[in-house]
Structure formats: structure tokens, C-alpha cells
Amino acid sequence: MYKLDLPVDYKEAAAIERRRNQEEQRKSRIFNAKTRLIGIDQQAIEQQLKDRQQLEEYERRREEAFAKDAVRNDMIAQLLESRQEHDVKELNKALNEFRALHQQTDSRREFDLYDPDALKKDKPARVSDDDPRCGISSLQKFDGEDLNSKARRKFQAEQLREWTEQQQRERQQAELNQKKADHLYELKMKELDQRAMELQKSEEECRRAINEATKDYNLALAREMDAKRNLQKQQEEDDNKTEMANHIYGDLLTENPAVAQSAFGPHRVVPDRWKGMSPEQLADIRRTQELQMKERQRLKDEERRLNEEHDHMRSAHARAGMLLEREKQRRERELQKQVADENRRLSNEQNAHKEYLEKEVYTNRPTAAYFMQWNTTTR
């Protein structure tokens, strides 16, 4: 029998596991298009990164500017909101004080209708004939039966007058309190407006001072530039005058022939000081030119003769090349005909072989599982 429980080779298993991990890492590097560096335009990517960083920097600066504007607007809104809250708080405080002082529950005319101690304070239905509580609905005393009707009417008129005067006083006091509250509100609004105007004025003065300082600096800089330009212009004018004087009184315009003599020999001259050649030198130059013209004419005649010989040789070569080209074309046509026949024969054989493969050999078509086994490793 075979022994199947063999000991595990840990070194070989570790090597297999290491190779498997290396293969997985290689797959992640090659098959992942985001991390693969092969075939990538590194310069274009760096340029894109640089453009993106510039765009992000511009967006960050733009967001910071918007954030600063938002903070400033929030501060203004908070200031206005705190001002409104303070005004509402002051109005509510004045209203509560007025209610606490002038709108007590027991000071109302109808307090006797819902007084919780009304039963304790109540009296019998009728104490005497002049009991003021005996009205029409009490059925205790009817109109004209009481003995103090005149005093009662007088008391009622006096009471009505007192009620009217009390209502007038309360209304006047309420109007006075409302005027005071409005006056305090106006004073507070003026104070806040004055503070805002002072802040705005101080900011404008600071901005004006900065503008004045910038303007003075620009004026000083402009004056300095004007002084430099004037000095440079004066220097250029002095240099131009000096140069003109040097040219006028120099050896160039006075045409001094001695300045053209070179220190290296009598046959050499200084080019920038030389004023022309002597008649003997001109005659010598003309003789040399005539000799050169004759030599040039001789060379042209020799060149024309050589060109004629070359033309004759070129014509002969062209005729021979034309004959060779015709022979070459005839051979190429025969060769193309042979190649076409050979290709036609090979095509027929290939079609027959393809038909044999499709009908006789390749009868078992591969499935999708066959193609899935490809491109699974990096090797």
C-alpha cells in the first residue's frame, strides 16, 4: 500500500505561498489601470496635476473670499438682529411695567363679576330701602319706590364723571408712556446709527489715509523717475555733442591720409581710416580683372564642351535605360501572371482545406468557459 500521510514540507509550502502572493500583487499592478505606470504619459499627467492644483488653489481663494464676505454679512446681520432684539425687549419691558402698574386685576370695572371672594364679601339681598345693590332684576325694589332716588341719580352722575375722568387720565398716561417709549426707541436708534456712522467714517478715514500715502509714494516715485529721465537725457545730449565734435574735427572727415597707414607694413592699411586707392592701384586692379574675365571665359567654354559630351552620354544611357525598362516591365508582367496563377491555386487549396477543417475537424465549437481561462495570470 501507498503511504499517503507524508509530512508537509513547510519550506516548499512557504515558497509556493510567496509566489502566489507575488502573483496577486503583480496582477494588482498590471490589471489595475489606475495604478499601472506602463504606457502612461507621465508629463501629461504631471501637467494635469499641476493644472488641477492651480484650479484647486483658485477655488480655495475664491471660497475664502466668499467666506470672508459671508462672515462680514453675518456680523452685520447679527448686529441688526441684536439691535432688533434689544428694541423688542425694551418694548416688552415697558409694556409689562405698564401692565403691572396700571392694569391690575382688582382695578377693572368688571372685577366684581369674577371676584373669587365675591361670596365672602356679599351682603344680603336687601339691607334697607336705599341699598344700591337692589336693581331692577333683584325684585327687591322697583323704580320710584326708593326714598333717595335724587341722591342716587346724583351719585350715579358723579360716578360716571369720575369713571370718564379716570379713563381720560389712563388714556393720557398710556399715550405719555407710549411717547416716552417711542422717544427712547428713537434715541436708541439714533445712537446705533451714530455708532455705525462713526465706524463707517473711521473706516473711510483709514482708507483715505492709505490712499493719500499711496498717492504721495506714487508722486515721489514719479518725480524720481522724471529726475532720472532728465538726467539721462542731459547725459545723452552731452554725449551726442561730444561725438559730433569728435567727428567734425577728427581725421575721418578731414581725410588725413596718414591715419590709414598700418603699422604692420606699407602695403597694409587700416580699413576704418582708408579713403581710397591711388590711380596706380586702380590700374593694377583693372588689369587683374581683365585677366580674370579671360580666364572665366575659358572656363565657361571648357564647361560648355563638357556639358555637351555629358548630354550625348546621357541620351545614350537614357535610350539604353528605356530598353532595359521595357524588358523589365515585360518580365514583371510575366512574373505577375505566374504569381496570380499561383495565388489562385493556393486560394483554391486554402478554401478546400478550410472547408475540410470546418466540416471534418472543427466540429466541437469552444464555449465561453474556454475563453475565460485566458488573461488570468501576468506571465
PDB file of C-alpha atoms in Angstrom, residues 53 61-62 66 96 102 112 124 188 192 199 208 244 253 259 278 287 300 302 317 326 329 338 347 351:
ATOM      1  CA  GLN A  53      -3.692  72.135  -8.251  1.00  0.00           C
ATOM      2  CA  ARG A  61      -9.038  81.540  -2.791  1.00  0.00           C
ATOM      3  CA  ARG A  62     -12.477  82.120  -4.259  1.00  0.00           C
ATOM      4  CA  PHE A  66     -16.828  84.225  -0.333  1.00  0.00           C
ATOM      5  CA  ASN A  96     -45.012  94.699  31.273  1.00  0.00           C
ATOM      6  CA  HIS A 102     -51.925 100.384  35.561  1.00  0.00           C
ATOM      7  CA  ASP A 112     -66.862  92.173  40.847  1.00  0.00           C
ATOM      8  CA  PRO A 124     -77.935  90.068  51.998  1.00  0.00           C
ATOM      9  CA  LYS A 188     -31.552 104.152  20.787  1.00  0.00           C
ATOM     10  CA  LEU A 192     -26.870 102.891  16.950  1.00  0.00           C
ATOM     11  CA  LEU A 199     -17.438 103.222  12.343  1.00  0.00           C
ATOM     12  CA  ARG A 208      -8.427 107.828   2.701  1.00  0.00           C
ATOM     13  CA  MET A 244      29.590 115.336 -33.107  1.00  0.00           C
ATOM     14  CA  LEU A 253      36.074 113.877 -42.060  1.00  0.00           C
ATOM     15  CA  VAL A 259      45.951 107.795 -40.468  1.00  0.00           C
ATOM     16  CA  SER A 278      45.729 105.529 -55.779  1.00  0.00           C
ATOM     17  CA  ARG A 287      44.422  94.598 -65.363  1.00  0.00           C
ATOM     18  CA  LYS A 300      32.931  78.608 -69.423  1.00  0.00           C
ATOM     19  CA  GLU A 302      35.517  74.229 -71.304  1.00  0.00           C
ATOM     20  CA  HIS A 317      22.207  55.997 -71.347  1.00  0.00           C
ATOM     21  CA  ARG A 326      10.694  47.796 -71.295  1.00  0.00           C
ATOM     22  CA  GLN A 329       8.191  45.564 -67.469  1.00  0.00           C
ATOM     23  CA  GLN A 338       2.652  33.497 -62.754  1.00  0.00           C
ATOM     24  CA  SER A 347      -6.609  30.111 -52.729  1.00  0.00           C
ATOM     25  CA  ASN A 351     -10.604  27.134 -49.362  1.00  0.00           C
TER      26      ASN A 351
END
